[in-house]
Amino acid sequence: MKTGLIFDLKRFAIHDGPGIRSTVFFKGCPLRCWWCHNPEGIGNGVPKSDSADIQADTCRLEKVGRIYSIDQLMVEIEKDVIFFDDSGGGVTFSGGEPLYQAEFLKLALQRCREIEIHTALDTSGFASAETIQGLSEFVDLFLFDLKLINNERHLLYTGVSNQQILKNLRWLAKKGKRLNIRFPVIPGITDTKENIKDLKQLLKELENVNHISLLPFHNIAAGKYERFGMENKFGGEKSLSEDQVLPLKAELESLDKTVTIGG
Ligand code: SF4
């Protein structure tokens, strides 16, 4: 595919990997996490015309986003090369789920590699082994979201099985790929004793994985759910403060890993 559907492009991002970054949000995601912060990026509805503005002022989800050719996207990315170079930053591909548009993602990764722009891939890991392995050599850093280790609970709260996700994670770790784990701390769902125990067990196995980012639940997307008329299964939950996740941070640090709060 020579074009990609992008629903946002954020410049000067500082929480999506090292340094100053541009974050490119790919539209479309096969998961349906109850706590999703970017519900407008889940569906893969295509705007009727490729001149539709990013985050169009509309209540119709299918009009959110814009179709980019690879050249158009690279023009946007290359605008900030000087800031990437000065800060040790680069570009982060996020979403939605970027692997949902794997062909276009691979093209973008290759183009960035050609001009030595650092790349990070923020992913749920939900893709075939062939897909993720086929583009892994062009990714400098994986920001790999781990949510629930128990498969039934993963299925319940995200709509998909985690079996292939865990296989992909183990493969990347075994190959020595640079990996940061991002763990959303969702009250009563991901922060249960059982899930934390399973998470710790998995992290012990993944010797190459040394950095975990805890992402405390924030109820910041409530307005978006309302605006787009989407069901917000987690709407009544209050945001977590950094202080509330400090005990979990200490618990994971006892595994001799670096643990940070936030992106
Ligand atoms: S994987 Fe990310 S984008 Fe997809 S539904 Fe879950 S939180 Fe939203």
PDB file of C-alpha atoms and ligand atoms in Angstrom:
ATOM      1  CA  MET A   1       0.000   0.000   0.000  1.00  0.00           C
ATOM      2  CA  LYS A   2       1.501   3.323  -1.028  1.00  0.00           C
ATOM      3  CA  THR A   3      -0.762   5.420   1.181  1.00  0.00           C
ATOM      4  CA  GLY A   4      -1.448   5.433   4.905  1.00  0.00           C
ATOM      5  CA  LEU A   5      -4.361   6.643   6.991  1.00  0.00           C
ATOM      6  CA  ILE A   6      -3.104   8.913   9.770  1.00  0.00           C
ATOM      7  CA  PHE A   7      -5.377  10.503  12.364  1.00  0.00           C
ATOM      8  CA  ASP A   8      -2.905  12.799  14.091  1.00  0.00           C
ATOM      9  CA  LEU A   9       0.653  13.992  13.791  1.00  0.00           C
ATOM     10  CA  LYS A  10       2.162  15.468  16.927  1.00  0.00           C
ATOM     11  CA  ARG A  11       5.398  17.433  16.733  1.00  0.00           C
ATOM     12  CA  PHE A  12       7.761  18.115  19.657  1.00  0.00           C
ATOM     13  CA  ALA A  13       6.531  15.105  21.624  1.00  0.00           C
ATOM     14  CA  ILE A  14       8.650  14.257  24.660  1.00  0.00           C
ATOM     15  CA  HIS A  15       6.864  11.214  26.123  1.00  0.00           C
ATOM     16  CA  ASP A  16       6.963   8.812  23.190  1.00  0.00           C
ATOM     17  CA  GLY A  17      10.593   7.700  23.319  1.00  0.00           C
ATOM     18  CA  PRO A  18      13.969   9.430  23.751  1.00  0.00           C
ATOM     19  CA  GLY A  19      14.563  13.088  22.884  1.00  0.00           C
ATOM     20  CA  ILE A  20      12.265  15.353  20.932  1.00  0.00           C
ATOM     21  CA  ARG A  21      10.055  13.362  18.599  1.00  0.00           C
ATOM     22  CA  SER A  22       7.332  13.563  16.014  1.00  0.00           C
ATOM     23  CA  THR A  23       4.593  11.056  16.751  1.00  0.00           C
ATOM     24  CA  VAL A  24       2.581   9.729  13.843  1.00  0.00           C
ATOM     25  CA  PHE A  25      -0.780   8.230  14.827  1.00  0.00           C
ATOM     26  CA  PHE A  26      -1.926   5.491  12.460  1.00  0.00           C
ATOM     27  CA  LYS A  27      -5.677   5.034  12.259  1.00  0.00           C
ATOM     28  CA  GLY A  28      -7.251   1.632  12.864  1.00  0.00           C
ATOM     29  CA  CYS A  29      -6.763  -0.896  15.641  1.00  0.00           C
ATOM     30  CA  PRO A  30      -7.950  -4.497  15.972  1.00  0.00           C
ATOM     31  CA  LEU A  31      -8.155  -4.189  19.772  1.00  0.00           C
ATOM     32  CA  ARG A  32     -10.988  -2.668  21.759  1.00  0.00           C
ATOM     33  CA  CYS A  33      -9.421  -1.805  25.120  1.00  0.00           C
ATOM     34  CA  TRP A  34     -11.984  -0.573  27.610  1.00  0.00           C
ATOM     35  CA  TRP A  35      -9.709   2.293  28.648  1.00  0.00           C
ATOM     36  CA  CYS A  36      -8.528   3.441  25.188  1.00  0.00           C
ATOM     37  CA  HIS A  37      -7.376   7.084  25.166  1.00  0.00           C
ATOM     38  CA  ASN A  38      -7.648   7.436  21.417  1.00  0.00           C
ATOM     39  CA  PRO A  39     -11.073   6.014  20.547  1.00  0.00           C
ATOM     40  CA  GLU A  40     -11.157   8.154  17.401  1.00  0.00           C
ATOM     41  CA  GLY A  41      -8.159   6.171  16.154  1.00  0.00           C
ATOM     42  CA  ILE A  42      -9.634   2.696  16.559  1.00  0.00           C
ATOM     43  CA  GLY A  43     -11.865   2.418  13.511  1.00  0.00           C
ATOM     44  CA  ASN A  44     -10.288   2.418  10.094  1.00  0.00           C
ATOM     45  CA  GLY A  45     -12.946   4.446   8.330  1.00  0.00           C
ATOM     46  CA  VAL A  46     -11.388   6.315   5.434  1.00  0.00           C
ATOM     47  CA  PRO A  47     -12.218   9.974   4.814  1.00  0.00           C
ATOM     48  CA  LYS A  48     -14.105  10.493   1.582  1.00  0.00           C
ATOM     49  CA  SER A  49     -11.512  12.875   0.270  1.00  0.00           C
ATOM     50  CA  ASP A  50      -7.818  12.954   1.045  1.00  0.00           C
ATOM     51  CA  SER A  51      -8.093  16.672   1.677  1.00  0.00           C
ATOM     52  CA  ALA A  52      -9.967  16.070   4.949  1.00  0.00           C
ATOM     53  CA  ASP A  53      -8.130  17.775   7.764  1.00  0.00           C
ATOM     54  CA  ILE A  54      -6.529  15.877  10.564  1.00  0.00           C
ATOM     55  CA  GLN A  55      -8.937  15.777  13.504  1.00  0.00           C
ATOM     56  CA  ALA A  56     -11.585  17.349  11.356  1.00  0.00           C
ATOM     57  CA  ASP A  57     -14.117  19.355  13.267  1.00  0.00           C
ATOM     58  CA  THR A  58     -16.808  16.785  12.916  1.00  0.00           C
ATOM     59  CA  CYS A  59     -18.692  14.261  14.962  1.00  0.00           C
ATOM     60  CA  ARG A  60     -18.307  11.632  12.279  1.00  0.00           C
ATOM     61  CA  LEU A  61     -15.547   9.193  13.050  1.00  0.00           C
ATOM     62  CA  GLU A  62     -15.015   8.246   9.444  1.00  0.00           C
ATOM     63  CA  LYS A  63     -13.917  11.813   8.736  1.00  0.00           C
ATOM     64  CA  VAL A  64     -11.164  11.777  11.348  1.00  0.00           C
ATOM     65  CA  GLY A  65      -7.831  11.310   9.679  1.00  0.00           C
ATOM     66  CA  ARG A  66      -6.137  11.958   6.413  1.00  0.00           C
ATOM     67  CA  ILE A  67      -4.621   9.836   3.700  1.00  0.00           C
ATOM     68  CA  TYR A  68      -0.902  10.422   3.188  1.00  0.00           C
ATOM     69  CA  SER A  69       1.389   9.248   0.464  1.00  0.00           C
ATOM     70  CA  ILE A  70       4.765   8.146   1.785  1.00  0.00           C
ATOM     71  CA  ASP A  71       6.348  11.286   0.305  1.00  0.00           C
ATOM     72  CA  GLN A  72       3.815  13.540   2.037  1.00  0.00           C
ATOM     73  CA  LEU A  73       4.442  11.850   5.366  1.00  0.00           C
ATOM     74  CA  MET A  74       8.210  12.122   4.997  1.00  0.00           C
ATOM     75  CA  VAL A  75       7.913  15.857   4.292  1.00  0.00           C
ATOM     76  CA  GLU A  76       6.160  16.238   7.667  1.00  0.00           C
ATOM     77  CA  ILE A  77       8.694  14.066   9.473  1.00  0.00           C
ATOM     78  CA  GLU A  78      11.723  15.755   7.949  1.00  0.00           C
ATOM     79  CA  LYS A  79      10.585  19.208   9.114  1.00  0.00           C
ATOM     80  CA  ASP A  80      12.047  18.545  12.552  1.00  0.00           C
ATOM     81  CA  VAL A  81      15.227  16.636  11.752  1.00  0.00           C
ATOM     82  CA  ILE A  82      17.330  19.361  13.324  1.00  0.00           C
ATOM     83  CA  PHE A  83      15.496  18.914  16.657  1.00  0.00           C
ATOM     84  CA  PHE A  84      15.823  15.133  16.448  1.00  0.00           C
ATOM     85  CA  ASP A  85      19.562  15.430  15.894  1.00  0.00           C
ATOM     86  CA  ASP A  86      20.090  17.916  18.728  1.00  0.00           C
ATOM     87  CA  SER A  87      18.069  15.960  21.282  1.00  0.00           C
ATOM     88  CA  GLY A  88      18.699  12.334  20.346  1.00  0.00           C
ATOM     89  CA  GLY A  89      15.072  12.083  19.247  1.00  0.00           C
ATOM     90  CA  GLY A  90      13.321  10.850  16.144  1.00  0.00           C
ATOM     91  CA  VAL A  91       9.944   9.642  15.016  1.00  0.00           C
ATOM     92  CA  THR A  92       7.492   7.419  16.880  1.00  0.00           C
ATOM     93  CA  PHE A  93       4.833   5.470  15.038  1.00  0.00           C
ATOM     94  CA  SER A  94       1.784   5.055  17.235  1.00  0.00           C
ATOM     95  CA  GLY A  95      -1.947   4.736  16.852  1.00  0.00           C
ATOM     96  CA  GLY A  96      -4.400   3.056  16.810  1.00  0.00           C
ATOM     97  CA  GLU A  97      -2.158   0.166  15.901  1.00  0.00           C
ATOM     98  CA  PRO A  98       0.542   0.979  13.320  1.00  0.00           C
ATOM     99  CA  LEU A  99       0.999  -2.718  12.480  1.00  0.00           C
ATOM    100  CA  TYR A 100      -2.572  -2.661  11.138  1.00  0.00           C
ATOM    101  CA  GLN A 101      -1.106  -0.773   8.142  1.00  0.00           C
ATOM    102  CA  ALA A 102       2.059  -2.813   8.049  1.00  0.00           C
ATOM    103  CA  GLU A 103       3.009  -2.195   4.445  1.00  0.00           C
ATOM    104  CA  PHE A 104       2.860   1.573   4.749  1.00  0.00           C
ATOM    105  CA  LEU A 105       4.552   1.423   8.147  1.00  0.00           C
ATOM    106  CA  LYS A 106       7.425  -0.593   6.691  1.00  0.00           C
ATOM    107  CA  LEU A 107       7.867   1.941   3.900  1.00  0.00           C
ATOM    108  CA  ALA A 108       7.990   4.779   6.420  1.00  0.00           C
ATOM    109  CA  LEU A 109      10.467   2.896   8.623  1.00  0.00           C
ATOM    110  CA  GLN A 110      12.711   2.167   5.652  1.00  0.00           C
ATOM    111  CA  ARG A 111      12.651   5.780   4.496  1.00  0.00           C
ATOM    112  CA  CYS A 112      13.572   6.945   8.014  1.00  0.00           C
ATOM    113  CA  ARG A 113      16.425   4.433   8.146  1.00  0.00           C
ATOM    114  CA  GLU A 114      17.758   5.687   4.795  1.00  0.00           C
ATOM    115  CA  ILE A 115      18.141   9.188   6.215  1.00  0.00           C
ATOM    116  CA  GLU A 116      19.197   8.021   9.680  1.00  0.00           C
ATOM    117  CA  ILE A 117      16.157   9.143  11.649  1.00  0.00           C
ATOM    118  CA  HIS A 118      15.707   7.167  14.866  1.00  0.00           C
ATOM    119  CA  THR A 119      12.439   5.202  14.878  1.00  0.00           C
ATOM    120  CA  ALA A 120      10.269   3.930  17.711  1.00  0.00           C
ATOM    121  CA  LEU A 121       7.221   1.721  17.259  1.00  0.00           C
ATOM    122  CA  ASP A 122       4.488   2.017  19.875  1.00  0.00           C
ATOM    123  CA  THR A 123       2.512  -1.194  19.459  1.00  0.00           C
ATOM    124  CA  SER A 124       0.130  -3.592  21.128  1.00  0.00           C
ATOM    125  CA  GLY A 125       2.153  -6.356  19.469  1.00  0.00           C
ATOM    126  CA  PHE A 126      -0.998  -7.759  17.903  1.00  0.00           C
ATOM    127  CA  ALA A 127       0.158  -8.890  14.471  1.00  0.00           C
ATOM    128  CA  SER A 128       1.286 -12.067  12.762  1.00  0.00           C
ATOM    129  CA  ALA A 129       4.844 -13.235  13.389  1.00  0.00           C
ATOM    130  CA  GLU A 130       5.573 -12.645   9.718  1.00  0.00           C
ATOM    131  CA  THR A 131       4.400  -9.027   9.893  1.00  0.00           C
ATOM    132  CA  ILE A 132       6.349  -8.001  12.968  1.00  0.00           C
ATOM    133  CA  GLN A 133       9.482  -9.943  12.058  1.00  0.00           C
ATOM    134  CA  GLY A 134       9.418  -8.526   8.531  1.00  0.00           C
ATOM    135  CA  LEU A 135       9.822  -4.959   9.693  1.00  0.00           C
ATOM    136  CA  SER A 136      11.660  -5.388  12.995  1.00  0.00           C
ATOM    137  CA  GLU A 137      15.078  -4.727  11.463  1.00  0.00           C
ATOM    138  CA  PHE A 138      14.006  -1.147  10.664  1.00  0.00           C
ATOM    139  CA  VAL A 139      12.762  -0.352  14.176  1.00  0.00           C
ATOM    140  CA  ASP A 140      15.316   1.154  16.572  1.00  0.00           C
ATOM    141  CA  LEU A 141      13.128   0.900  19.667  1.00  0.00           C
ATOM    142  CA  PHE A 142       9.942  -1.029  20.401  1.00  0.00           C
ATOM    143  CA  LEU A 143       7.520   0.544  22.878  1.00  0.00           C
ATOM    144  CA  PHE A 144       5.613  -2.648  23.543  1.00  0.00           C
ATOM    145  CA  ASP A 145       2.309  -2.354  25.407  1.00  0.00           C
ATOM    146  CA  LEU A 146       1.650  -5.188  27.831  1.00  0.00           C
ATOM    147  CA  LYS A 147      -1.764  -5.178  29.409  1.00  0.00           C
ATOM    148  CA  LEU A 148      -3.017  -8.507  30.770  1.00  0.00           C
ATOM    149  CA  ILE A 149      -1.071 -11.738  30.932  1.00  0.00           C
ATOM    150  CA  ASN A 150      -4.052 -14.031  31.509  1.00  0.00           C
ATOM    151  CA  ASN A 151      -5.481 -14.791  28.078  1.00  0.00           C
ATOM    152  CA  GLU A 152      -9.143 -14.921  29.086  1.00  0.00           C
ATOM    153  CA  ARG A 153      -8.953 -11.572  30.819  1.00  0.00           C
ATOM    154  CA  HIS A 154      -7.063 -10.118  27.857  1.00  0.00           C
ATOM    155  CA  LEU A 155      -9.830 -11.313  25.581  1.00  0.00           C
ATOM    156  CA  LEU A 156     -12.480  -9.853  27.853  1.00  0.00           C
ATOM    157  CA  TYR A 157     -10.957  -6.384  28.229  1.00  0.00           C
ATOM    158  CA  THR A 158      -9.309  -5.891  24.836  1.00  0.00           C
ATOM    159  CA  GLY A 159     -11.397  -8.102  22.543  1.00  0.00           C
ATOM    160  CA  VAL A 160      -8.447 -10.215  21.339  1.00  0.00           C
ATOM    161  CA  SER A 161      -6.294 -13.097  22.562  1.00  0.00           C
ATOM    162  CA  ASN A 162      -2.784 -12.276  23.774  1.00  0.00           C
ATOM    163  CA  GLN A 163      -1.175 -15.523  22.586  1.00  0.00           C
ATOM    164  CA  GLN A 164       0.409 -14.095  19.444  1.00  0.00           C
ATOM    165  CA  ILE A 165       1.266 -10.862  21.270  1.00  0.00           C
ATOM    166  CA  LEU A 166       3.309 -12.778  23.854  1.00  0.00           C
ATOM    167  CA  LYS A 167       4.967 -14.892  21.155  1.00  0.00           C
ATOM    168  CA  ASN A 168       5.962 -11.721  19.319  1.00  0.00           C
ATOM    169  CA  LEU A 169       7.314 -10.166  22.498  1.00  0.00           C
ATOM    170  CA  ARG A 170       9.399 -13.234  23.306  1.00  0.00           C
ATOM    171  CA  TRP A 171      10.739 -13.353  19.743  1.00  0.00           C
ATOM    172  CA  LEU A 172      11.778  -9.693  19.830  1.00  0.00           C
ATOM    173  CA  ALA A 173      13.446 -10.144  23.222  1.00  0.00           C
ATOM    174  CA  LYS A 174      15.264 -13.260  22.066  1.00  0.00           C
ATOM    175  CA  LYS A 175      16.579 -11.417  19.022  1.00  0.00           C
ATOM    176  CA  GLY A 176      17.992  -8.727  21.310  1.00  0.00           C
ATOM    177  CA  LYS A 177      15.775  -5.955  19.923  1.00  0.00           C
ATOM    178  CA  ARG A 178      15.642  -2.810  22.016  1.00  0.00           C
ATOM    179  CA  LEU A 179      12.387  -3.041  23.928  1.00  0.00           C
ATOM    180  CA  ASN A 180      10.620  -0.849  26.454  1.00  0.00           C
ATOM    181  CA  ILE A 181       7.516  -2.269  28.056  1.00  0.00           C
ATOM    182  CA  ARG A 182       4.580   0.094  28.543  1.00  0.00           C
ATOM    183  CA  PHE A 183       2.126  -1.069  31.164  1.00  0.00           C
ATOM    184  CA  PRO A 184      -1.201   0.765  31.524  1.00  0.00           C
ATOM    185  CA  VAL A 185      -2.207   0.735  35.188  1.00  0.00           C
ATOM    186  CA  ILE A 186      -5.966   0.292  34.998  1.00  0.00           C
ATOM    187  CA  PRO A 187      -7.710   0.064  38.382  1.00  0.00           C
ATOM    188  CA  GLY A 188      -9.215  -3.341  39.044  1.00  0.00           C
ATOM    189  CA  ILE A 189      -8.206  -4.643  35.597  1.00  0.00           C
ATOM    190  CA  THR A 190      -4.445  -4.617  35.042  1.00  0.00           C
ATOM    191  CA  ASP A 191      -3.324  -3.804  38.590  1.00  0.00           C
ATOM    192  CA  THR A 192      -4.770  -6.928  40.230  1.00  0.00           C
ATOM    193  CA  LYS A 193      -2.490  -9.053  42.393  1.00  0.00           C
ATOM    194  CA  GLU A 194      -2.723 -11.918  39.932  1.00  0.00           C
ATOM    195  CA  ASN A 195      -1.829  -9.830  36.872  1.00  0.00           C
ATOM    196  CA  ILE A 196       1.110  -8.171  38.631  1.00  0.00           C
ATOM    197  CA  LYS A 197       2.379 -11.581  39.729  1.00  0.00           C
ATOM    198  CA  ASP A 198       2.134 -12.875  36.148  1.00  0.00           C
ATOM    199  CA  LEU A 199       3.743  -9.707  34.804  1.00  0.00           C
ATOM    200  CA  LYS A 200       6.688 -10.058  37.165  1.00  0.00           C
ATOM    201  CA  GLN A 201       7.143 -13.669  36.153  1.00  0.00           C
ATOM    202  CA  LEU A 202       7.218 -12.702  32.488  1.00  0.00           C
ATOM    203  CA  LEU A 203       9.619  -9.818  33.084  1.00  0.00           C
ATOM    204  CA  LYS A 204      12.008 -12.176  34.879  1.00  0.00           C
ATOM    205  CA  GLU A 205      12.081 -14.323  31.742  1.00  0.00           C
ATOM    206  CA  LEU A 206      12.774 -11.313  29.502  1.00  0.00           C
ATOM    207  CA  GLU A 207      16.326 -10.628  30.536  1.00  0.00           C
ATOM    208  CA  ASN A 208      16.961  -8.131  27.725  1.00  0.00           C
ATOM    209  CA  VAL A 209      14.043  -5.951  28.757  1.00  0.00           C
ATOM    210  CA  ASN A 210      15.275  -3.390  31.218  1.00  0.00           C
ATOM    211  CA  HIS A 211      12.841  -0.510  31.021  1.00  0.00           C
ATOM    212  CA  ILE A 212       9.199  -0.464  32.054  1.00  0.00           C
ATOM    213  CA  SER A 213       6.969   2.604  31.791  1.00  0.00           C
ATOM    214  CA  LEU A 214       3.908   2.634  34.002  1.00  0.00           C
ATOM    215  CA  LEU A 215       1.038   4.533  32.431  1.00  0.00           C
ATOM    216  CA  PRO A 216      -1.467   5.461  35.153  1.00  0.00           C
ATOM    217  CA  PHE A 217      -5.092   5.487  34.005  1.00  0.00           C
ATOM    218  CA  HIS A 218      -6.317   8.930  32.983  1.00  0.00           C
ATOM    219  CA  ASN A 219      -9.910   9.701  32.255  1.00  0.00           C
ATOM    220  CA  ILE A 220      -8.891  12.234  29.633  1.00  0.00           C
ATOM    221  CA  ALA A 221     -10.729  10.659  26.733  1.00  0.00           C
ATOM    222  CA  ALA A 222     -14.227  10.949  28.232  1.00  0.00           C
ATOM    223  CA  GLY A 223     -15.019  13.983  26.069  1.00  0.00           C
ATOM    224  CA  LYS A 224     -13.967  12.157  22.909  1.00  0.00           C
ATOM    225  CA  TYR A 225     -16.254   9.188  23.658  1.00  0.00           C
ATOM    226  CA  GLU A 226     -19.114  11.611  24.150  1.00  0.00           C
ATOM    227  CA  ARG A 227     -18.310  13.652  21.067  1.00  0.00           C
ATOM    228  CA  PHE A 228     -18.218  10.598  18.835  1.00  0.00           C
ATOM    229  CA  GLY A 229     -21.214   8.891  20.468  1.00  0.00           C
ATOM    230  CA  MET A 230     -19.127   5.879  21.502  1.00  0.00           C
ATOM    231  CA  GLU A 231     -19.779   3.659  24.501  1.00  0.00           C
ATOM    232  CA  ASN A 232     -17.306   4.473  27.288  1.00  0.00           C
ATOM    233  CA  LYS A 233     -17.119   1.318  29.383  1.00  0.00           C
ATOM    234  CA  PHE A 234     -14.667   2.927  31.769  1.00  0.00           C
ATOM    235  CA  GLY A 235     -16.261   6.367  31.920  1.00  0.00           C
ATOM    236  CA  GLY A 236     -16.971   6.522  35.661  1.00  0.00           C
ATOM    237  CA  GLU A 237     -13.423   5.699  36.773  1.00  0.00           C
ATOM    238  CA  LYS A 238     -11.244   8.448  38.276  1.00  0.00           C
ATOM    239  CA  SER A 239      -7.726   9.138  37.029  1.00  0.00           C
ATOM    240  CA  LEU A 240      -4.825   7.690  39.011  1.00  0.00           C
ATOM    241  CA  SER A 241      -2.159   9.985  40.427  1.00  0.00           C
ATOM    242  CA  GLU A 242       1.554   9.241  40.169  1.00  0.00           C
ATOM    243  CA  ASP A 243       1.631   8.664  43.924  1.00  0.00           C
ATOM    244  CA  GLN A 244      -0.905   5.888  43.594  1.00  0.00           C
ATOM    245  CA  VAL A 245       1.381   3.856  41.338  1.00  0.00           C
ATOM    246  CA  LEU A 246       4.554   4.346  43.419  1.00  0.00           C
ATOM    247  CA  PRO A 247       4.107   1.021  45.294  1.00  0.00           C
ATOM    248  CA  LEU A 248       3.887  -0.824  41.966  1.00  0.00           C
ATOM    249  CA  LYS A 249       6.945   1.048  40.712  1.00  0.00           C
ATOM    250  CA  ALA A 250       8.915  -0.107  43.773  1.00  0.00           C
ATOM    251  CA  GLU A 251       7.666  -3.673  43.348  1.00  0.00           C
ATOM    252  CA  LEU A 252       8.860  -3.852  39.739  1.00  0.00           C
ATOM    253  CA  GLU A 253      12.144  -2.123  40.541  1.00  0.00           C
ATOM    254  CA  SER A 254      12.887  -5.023  42.876  1.00  0.00           C
ATOM    255  CA  LEU A 255      13.359  -7.066  39.667  1.00  0.00           C
ATOM    256  CA  ASP A 256      16.372  -4.890  38.904  1.00  0.00           C
ATOM    257  CA  LYS A 257      14.595  -3.077  36.076  1.00  0.00           C
ATOM    258  CA  THR A 258      14.351   0.658  35.426  1.00  0.00           C
ATOM    259  CA  VAL A 259      10.774   1.712  36.043  1.00  0.00           C
ATOM    260  CA  THR A 260       9.417   5.141  35.116  1.00  0.00           C
ATOM    261  CA  ILE A 261       5.973   6.675  35.404  1.00  0.00           C
ATOM    262  CA  GLY A 262       4.528   8.092  32.218  1.00  0.00           C
ATOM    263  CA  GLY A 263       5.602   7.662  28.602  1.00  0.00           C
TER     264      GLY A 263
HETATM  265  S1  SF4 B   1      -4.374  -1.101  21.568  1.00  0.00           S
HETATM  266 FE1  SF4 B   1      -4.206   1.078  22.005  1.00  0.00          FE
HETATM  267  S2  SF4 B   1      -5.298   2.098  20.319  1.00  0.00           S
HETATM  268 FE2  SF4 B   1      -5.926  -0.056  20.311  1.00  0.00          FE
HETATM  269  S3  SF4 B   1      -7.798  -0.094  21.519  1.00  0.00           S
HETATM  270 FE3  SF4 B   1      -6.096  -0.581  22.914  1.00  0.00          FE
HETATM  271  S4  SF4 B   1      -5.492   1.368  23.816  1.00  0.00           S
HETATM  272 FE4  SF4 B   1      -6.771   1.841  21.988  1.00  0.00          FE
END
